[in-house]
XYZ file of C-alpha atoms in Angstrom:
437
model
C 33.823 3.595 19.242
C 32.336 7.108 19.367
C 29.766 8.149 16.781
C 29.215 11.726 15.680
C 25.397 11.842 15.844
C 25.165 15.127 13.937
C 27.125 13.711 10.993
C 25.169 10.445 11.134
C 21.772 12.142 10.934
C 22.958 14.536 8.218
C 24.029 11.528 6.155
C 20.729 9.722 6.776
C 18.624 12.775 5.866
C 20.631 13.199 2.645
C 20.045 9.517 1.868
C 16.326 10.001 2.536
C 15.872 12.832 0.057
C 18.130 11.513 -2.707
C 16.419 8.107 -2.736
C 12.821 9.143 -2.127
C 12.952 11.696 -4.928
C 13.633 8.811 -7.320
C 11.228 6.442 -5.623
C 7.907 7.550 -7.053
C 6.345 4.681 -8.953
C 3.872 5.573 -11.684
C 0.397 5.653 -10.166
C -2.801 6.962 -11.773
C -4.172 7.514 -8.247
C -1.558 10.248 -7.732
C -3.474 12.708 -9.941
C -6.033 13.124 -7.142
C -5.658 15.626 -4.299
C -2.116 15.888 -2.966
C -1.169 12.780 -4.928
C -0.495 9.254 -3.800
C -0.284 9.157 -0.010
C 2.474 7.316 1.835
C 1.464 5.302 4.875
C 2.799 6.759 8.162
C 3.136 3.232 9.564
C 6.431 1.476 10.116
C 7.192 -2.094 9.084
C 5.864 -3.950 12.150
C 2.429 -2.292 12.015
C 2.195 -2.689 8.247
C 2.756 -6.442 8.562
C -0.236 -6.689 10.928
C -2.699 -5.215 8.460
C -1.993 -1.675 9.643
C -3.418 -1.947 13.183
C -2.217 0.950 15.318
C -4.986 2.389 17.535
C -4.407 -0.055 20.406
C -0.886 -1.168 19.510
C 1.970 -0.289 21.879
C 5.436 -1.767 22.257
C 8.574 -1.160 24.277
C 10.735 -1.103 21.118
C 8.253 -0.183 18.362
C 7.553 3.327 17.065
C 3.846 3.702 16.244
C 3.568 7.243 14.879
C -0.101 6.982 13.895
C -1.143 6.874 17.565
C 1.362 9.010 19.519
C -0.103 7.813 22.852
C 1.821 4.574 22.231
C 5.141 6.425 22.658
C 4.646 6.184 26.433
C 5.315 2.419 26.254
C 8.793 2.869 24.749
C 11.383 1.893 27.358
C 14.430 1.560 25.052
C 16.062 4.168 22.868
C 14.998 2.962 19.421
C 16.337 3.999 16.043
C 14.377 2.799 13.009
C 15.101 3.230 9.301
C 13.131 1.544 6.549
C 13.393 0.989 2.807
C 10.442 0.189 0.568
C 10.076 -1.397 -2.862
C 6.773 -0.555 -4.536
C 5.367 -2.117 -7.669
C 2.033 -2.100 -9.446
C 0.168 -3.492 -12.431
C -2.413 -1.062 -13.807
C -5.181 -2.144 -16.143
C -8.179 -0.527 -17.796
C -10.403 -1.483 -20.701
C -7.670 -0.751 -23.259
C -4.213 -1.398 -21.850
C -2.005 -2.940 -19.174
C 0.926 -1.123 -17.539
C 3.404 -2.169 -14.877
C 6.051 -0.280 -12.910
C 8.347 -0.672 -9.910
C 10.677 1.483 -7.856
C 11.880 1.985 -4.303
C 13.421 4.292 -1.740
C 13.640 5.238 1.928
C 10.324 4.749 3.746
C 11.099 6.355 7.122
C 13.782 7.522 9.541
C 12.851 7.881 13.211
C 14.247 7.913 16.736
C 12.328 7.421 20.010
C 13.534 7.336 23.608
C 12.151 7.435 27.169
C 12.402 10.658 29.173
C 10.881 9.168 32.336
C 10.732 5.375 32.300
C 7.157 4.048 31.924
C 5.756 7.586 32.074
C 7.009 9.849 29.288
C 8.714 9.135 25.960
C 9.545 11.230 22.938
C 9.886 10.501 19.213
C 10.845 12.358 16.072
C 11.416 11.413 12.479
C 11.034 12.103 8.783
C 8.501 10.467 6.462
C 7.469 10.892 2.836
C 3.931 12.311 2.844
C 2.656 12.325 -0.751
C 3.806 12.160 -4.360
C 2.620 12.787 -7.892
C 3.940 10.619 -10.691
C 1.639 10.024 -13.619
C 1.710 10.602 -17.366
C -1.181 10.245 -19.799
C -0.754 10.526 -23.577
C -3.662 10.642 -26.020
C -3.653 11.122 -29.779
C -6.622 13.255 -30.858
C -8.100 13.889 -34.333
C -10.452 16.872 -34.376
C -11.815 18.628 -37.509
C -9.128 16.970 -39.617
C -6.325 18.204 -37.328
C -4.332 15.773 -35.213
C -2.497 16.577 -32.003
C -1.094 14.855 -28.919
C -2.506 15.655 -25.484
C -0.331 14.896 -22.476
C -1.191 15.231 -18.780
C 1.693 14.864 -16.340
C 2.256 15.148 -12.601
C 5.509 15.155 -10.617
C 6.791 16.121 -7.177
C 6.828 15.036 -3.543
C 5.918 16.315 -0.097
C 7.364 15.254 3.266
C 6.484 15.238 6.947
C 8.919 15.972 9.760
C 7.318 15.004 13.082
C 8.063 15.460 16.768
C 5.871 13.632 19.249
C 5.392 12.939 22.946
C 3.538 10.238 24.839
C 2.608 10.501 28.533
C 1.213 7.711 30.724
C -1.030 8.479 33.720
C -2.010 5.264 35.513
C -3.881 3.141 32.938
C -4.265 6.004 30.433
C -1.772 7.261 27.862
C -2.004 10.522 25.947
C 0.092 11.703 23.030
C 0.490 14.268 20.272
C 2.582 14.851 17.161
C 3.662 18.230 15.834
C 4.181 17.882 12.077
C 6.003 20.143 9.646
C 4.784 19.531 6.087
C 6.832 20.727 3.129
C 7.477 19.987 -0.530
C 6.386 20.848 -4.068
C 3.934 19.314 -6.543
C 3.626 20.070 -10.265
C 0.980 19.375 -12.898
C 1.403 20.009 -16.632
C -0.944 19.747 -19.617
C 0.658 19.775 -23.075
C -0.983 20.069 -26.509
C 1.433 19.336 -29.351
C 0.333 19.464 -32.982
C 2.056 16.746 -34.958
C 1.248 17.383 -38.624
C -0.165 20.908 -38.744
C 2.759 23.298 -38.577
C 0.692 26.462 -38.451
C -0.915 25.685 -35.112
C 0.428 26.853 -31.768
C 1.523 24.280 -29.199
C 0.659 25.070 -25.593
C 1.985 23.885 -22.256
C -0.066 24.795 -19.163
C 1.797 24.548 -15.832
C 0.416 24.467 -12.274
C 2.825 24.343 -9.336
C 2.161 24.324 -5.602
C 4.597 24.322 -2.693
C 3.591 23.825 0.946
C 5.313 24.766 4.217
C 3.249 24.655 7.368
C 2.543 22.911 10.684
C -0.215 20.464 11.635
C -1.023 18.411 14.737
C -2.484 15.026 15.541
C -3.430 13.377 18.817
C -3.939 9.974 20.406
C -5.196 8.253 23.535
C -4.972 4.694 24.884
C -6.475 2.894 27.872
C -4.729 -0.304 28.950
C -6.197 -2.759 31.449
C -5.141 -6.192 32.684
C -7.819 -8.789 31.933
C -6.302 -11.694 33.825
C -4.485 -11.930 37.150
C -1.707 -14.402 37.854
C -0.923 -15.664 41.326
C 2.691 -14.598 40.912
C 2.645 -10.911 40.029
C 6.336 -11.086 39.090
C 5.282 -12.908 35.945
C 3.955 -9.731 34.378
C 5.222 -10.856 30.988
C 2.532 -13.549 30.977
C -0.348 -11.255 31.935
C -2.868 -10.521 29.199
C -3.803 -6.902 28.565
C -6.497 -5.175 26.550
C -5.699 -1.763 25.072
C -8.422 0.493 23.682
C -7.093 3.322 21.540
C -8.134 6.240 19.384
C -6.269 8.823 17.325
C -7.075 11.616 14.924
C -6.617 15.161 13.719
C -8.978 18.020 12.847
C -9.055 19.550 9.395
C -6.176 21.993 8.888
C -5.659 24.857 6.459
C -1.980 24.852 5.521
C -0.161 27.647 3.718
C 0.731 27.090 0.079
C 2.298 29.086 -2.741
C 0.929 28.417 -6.207
C 1.972 29.438 -9.692
C 0.073 29.011 -12.948
C 1.365 29.947 -16.386
C 1.254 28.858 -20.024
C 4.115 28.463 -22.489
C 3.494 28.577 -26.234
C 5.583 27.365 -29.147
C 5.576 26.574 -32.878
C 6.938 23.478 -34.561
C 9.951 24.237 -36.789
C 9.406 23.561 -40.507
C 13.052 22.503 -40.891
C 13.832 20.461 -37.772
C 10.434 19.604 -36.313
C 11.575 21.018 -32.977
C 9.485 23.335 -30.786
C 10.371 27.041 -30.960
C 9.184 29.153 -27.977
C 7.122 32.154 -29.042
C 5.604 33.351 -25.764
C 7.188 32.131 -22.540
C 5.097 32.210 -19.361
C 2.490 34.490 -20.925
C 0.035 35.996 -18.462
C 1.278 33.837 -15.616
C 0.484 34.085 -11.910
C 3.459 33.421 -9.636
C 3.871 32.938 -5.880
C 0.188 33.387 -5.081
C -0.455 32.844 -1.359
C -3.291 30.372 -0.935
C -4.386 27.579 1.376
C -4.758 23.836 1.093
C -7.383 22.281 3.328
C -6.301 18.912 4.729
C -9.007 16.414 5.684
C -9.943 15.563 9.240
C -9.376 11.926 10.143
C -9.820 9.588 13.083
C -9.256 5.962 13.978
C -10.245 3.681 16.822
C -9.585 0.090 17.771
C -8.474 -2.358 20.388
C -5.661 -4.829 20.852
C -5.117 -7.849 23.092
C -1.856 -9.481 24.106
C 0.932 -9.748 26.625
C 4.303 -8.090 26.733
C 6.340 -10.691 24.919
C 4.424 -13.494 23.208
C 1.515 -12.302 21.102
C -0.647 -9.380 20.003
C -3.943 -9.256 18.063
C -6.029 -6.242 17.157
C -8.696 -4.608 15.000
C -8.969 -0.963 13.828
C -11.367 1.314 11.975
C -9.922 4.315 10.106
C -11.814 7.210 8.433
C -10.721 10.300 6.451
C -13.006 13.141 5.299
C -11.627 13.873 1.811
C -14.881 15.370 0.486
C -13.924 18.626 2.243
C -10.396 18.675 0.828
C -9.482 21.694 -1.307
C -6.300 22.733 -3.061
C -5.241 25.386 -5.592
C -3.507 22.653 -7.605
C -6.618 20.832 -8.845
C -10.297 20.361 -8.042
C -10.840 16.694 -8.884
C -13.694 15.220 -6.843
C -12.734 12.965 -3.932
C -14.695 10.584 -1.725
C -14.422 9.964 1.990
C -12.059 7.109 2.779
C -12.547 4.333 5.317
C -10.751 1.123 6.135
C -11.089 -1.840 8.508
C -7.811 -3.446 9.611
C -7.162 -6.716 11.441
C -3.901 -8.411 12.329
C -1.490 -9.673 14.908
C 1.879 -11.178 15.714
C 3.253 -14.084 17.709
C 6.681 -14.880 19.122
C 6.709 -18.591 20.085
C 9.116 -18.442 23.039
C 11.305 -15.457 23.834
C 13.175 -17.515 26.463
C 14.206 -20.211 24.000
C 17.723 -20.448 22.626
C 16.319 -21.512 19.262
C 16.443 -18.674 16.773
C 13.080 -19.495 15.186
C 11.340 -19.253 18.559
C 12.527 -15.643 18.930
C 11.257 -14.517 15.529
C 8.074 -12.404 15.441
C 5.598 -13.802 12.904
C 3.028 -11.256 11.669
C -0.131 -11.464 9.586
C -2.954 -9.085 8.708
C -5.539 -7.796 6.236
C -7.489 -4.630 5.503
C -10.380 -3.570 3.293
C -12.371 -0.434 2.640
C -13.039 2.458 0.287
C -10.369 4.663 -1.267
C -10.594 8.468 -1.532
C -10.229 8.098 -5.317
C -13.683 8.743 -6.781
C -15.323 6.930 -9.688
C -18.999 7.350 -10.599
C -19.445 9.602 -7.532
C -18.221 6.992 -5.053
C -14.882 5.789 -3.713
C -13.304 2.794 -5.382
C -12.998 -0.422 -3.310
C -9.629 -1.363 -1.889
C -8.296 -4.371 -0.007
C -4.964 -5.898 0.897
C -3.246 -8.697 2.770
C 0.009 -8.437 4.715
C 2.558 -10.658 6.377
C 6.045 -10.256 7.758
C 8.765 -11.231 10.174
C 10.794 -9.566 12.913
C 14.242 -11.154 12.729
C 16.250 -10.511 15.937
C 19.950 -10.192 16.494
C 21.712 -8.632 19.462
C 23.343 -9.292 22.806
C 22.561 -9.346 26.499
C 25.182 -8.486 29.104
C 23.999 -8.420 32.702
C 21.331 -5.750 33.063
C 22.469 -4.079 29.862
C 20.421 -4.966 26.806
C 21.190 -4.267 23.153
C 18.632 -5.562 20.718
C 18.351 -5.221 16.951
C 15.808 -6.454 14.440
C 15.305 -6.673 10.727
C 11.594 -6.189 10.071
C 10.449 -7.601 6.739
C 6.921 -6.828 5.499
C 5.056 -7.810 2.333
C 1.805 -6.112 1.286
C -0.309 -7.301 -1.648
C -3.518 -5.536 -2.603
C -5.877 -4.100 -5.190
C -7.580 -0.756 -5.792
C -10.624 -0.371 -8.014
C -12.274 -2.510 -10.675
C -12.076 -2.377 -14.455
C -15.078 -0.581 -15.996
C -15.768 1.989 -18.680
C -14.715 4.852 -16.381
C -12.371 3.268 -13.871
C -9.068 1.458 -13.674
C -7.740 -1.328 -11.504
C -4.378 -1.224 -9.762
C -2.836 -4.380 -8.332
C 0.079 -3.450 -6.118
C 2.749 -4.958 -3.930
C 4.982 -3.343 -1.326
C 8.086 -4.829 0.223
C 9.375 -2.995 3.300
C 12.712 -3.806 4.930
C 13.477 -1.914 8.139
C 16.394 -1.987 10.549
C 15.511 -1.285 14.187
C 18.146 -0.824 16.882
C 17.000 -0.680 20.521
C 19.450 0.056 23.314
C 19.752 1.432 26.837
C 21.225 4.878 26.266
C 22.163 7.416 28.929
C 22.554 4.714 31.599
C 25.384 4.846 34.131
C 27.082 1.470 34.113
C 28.610 -0.012 37.218
C 32.035 -1.614 37.121
C 33.681 -3.785 39.778
């Protein structure tokens, strides 16, 4: 059966945007900076606590460290869906929410086997989705104050990984785009002579950024039979990062005014977009970040690793808002095991994954980042076929993340969250000439 790849990817990209636009769960953290940030990791890495610096696989796309692309020896298509839920609490109230959407779409394939591979894909980058309502009584006059944020940004990436002996080098070229909106409303409820105001701030971004990675892989044991390479144990040391980038943005700021109707109670516009600024060319400064770590394992049975990740959010700036941010850091540990890839038992061919991470969020409270930690686990469920030297291999990757951000205090909130990621990964030998008798 022939597949029209152009039509297939058009359909998948349409699915991505229509679902992700509805997939923004309420999060108070999304009022900071560019909003709530989506993880660039795919399901397998997420299930191992987020390790990525030293992780490399023949069928796994690890976009956080593009040097790992060089290990890809099968054409791999990966699409993931994510369900996100949270329970938010402060000193006065408890709120819960849940939603879901497409988490990623990506394709990777080897150009020169064991030397050069390429990957590209589309990821959600950030989102704003919060609403705060407060009833205020001031000098005998009551009004409602509402702060609201909406919008999403996305990242389209194209990356390459090149292996030179024991070293691998890689880079991603990223196109960032999208729009974010913030609104502050003041609505007088029982004083009809006062003017209601609605202040709007909008920012759209369209620009390019880059990130880089490196890995060094060395064999730490030597078997007598070198043909049993699948049983050799390797250590991979990796690092990745990106400098701070100034990306182009267009911002608009304006205020709408209205009166409350004496007859109907509805708002009547009296001065639309008064004194507004529209399409102002500005810049948003993205933070520099880096990560480093190492991983141990062999090609088929097990992997274990540890990472350190750091992001310099104190130097972030944006025309949208100027809320103070803290530098973010995180320690990640995790691994996976496949009991026996040669076994005919299904359970022995399942990848079992487990991990954890802890650190400090960029969200600032009392001049410091709020604490954050999470635990992860998941499974790689295989299904596919083998015919001679031709290999078709598919997996369903299931990942569960459970974590917490912040603590309840007079000035902070706590967010308990869970994320369920379900990804379909298809690996195949494309562009191979088959021999027939």
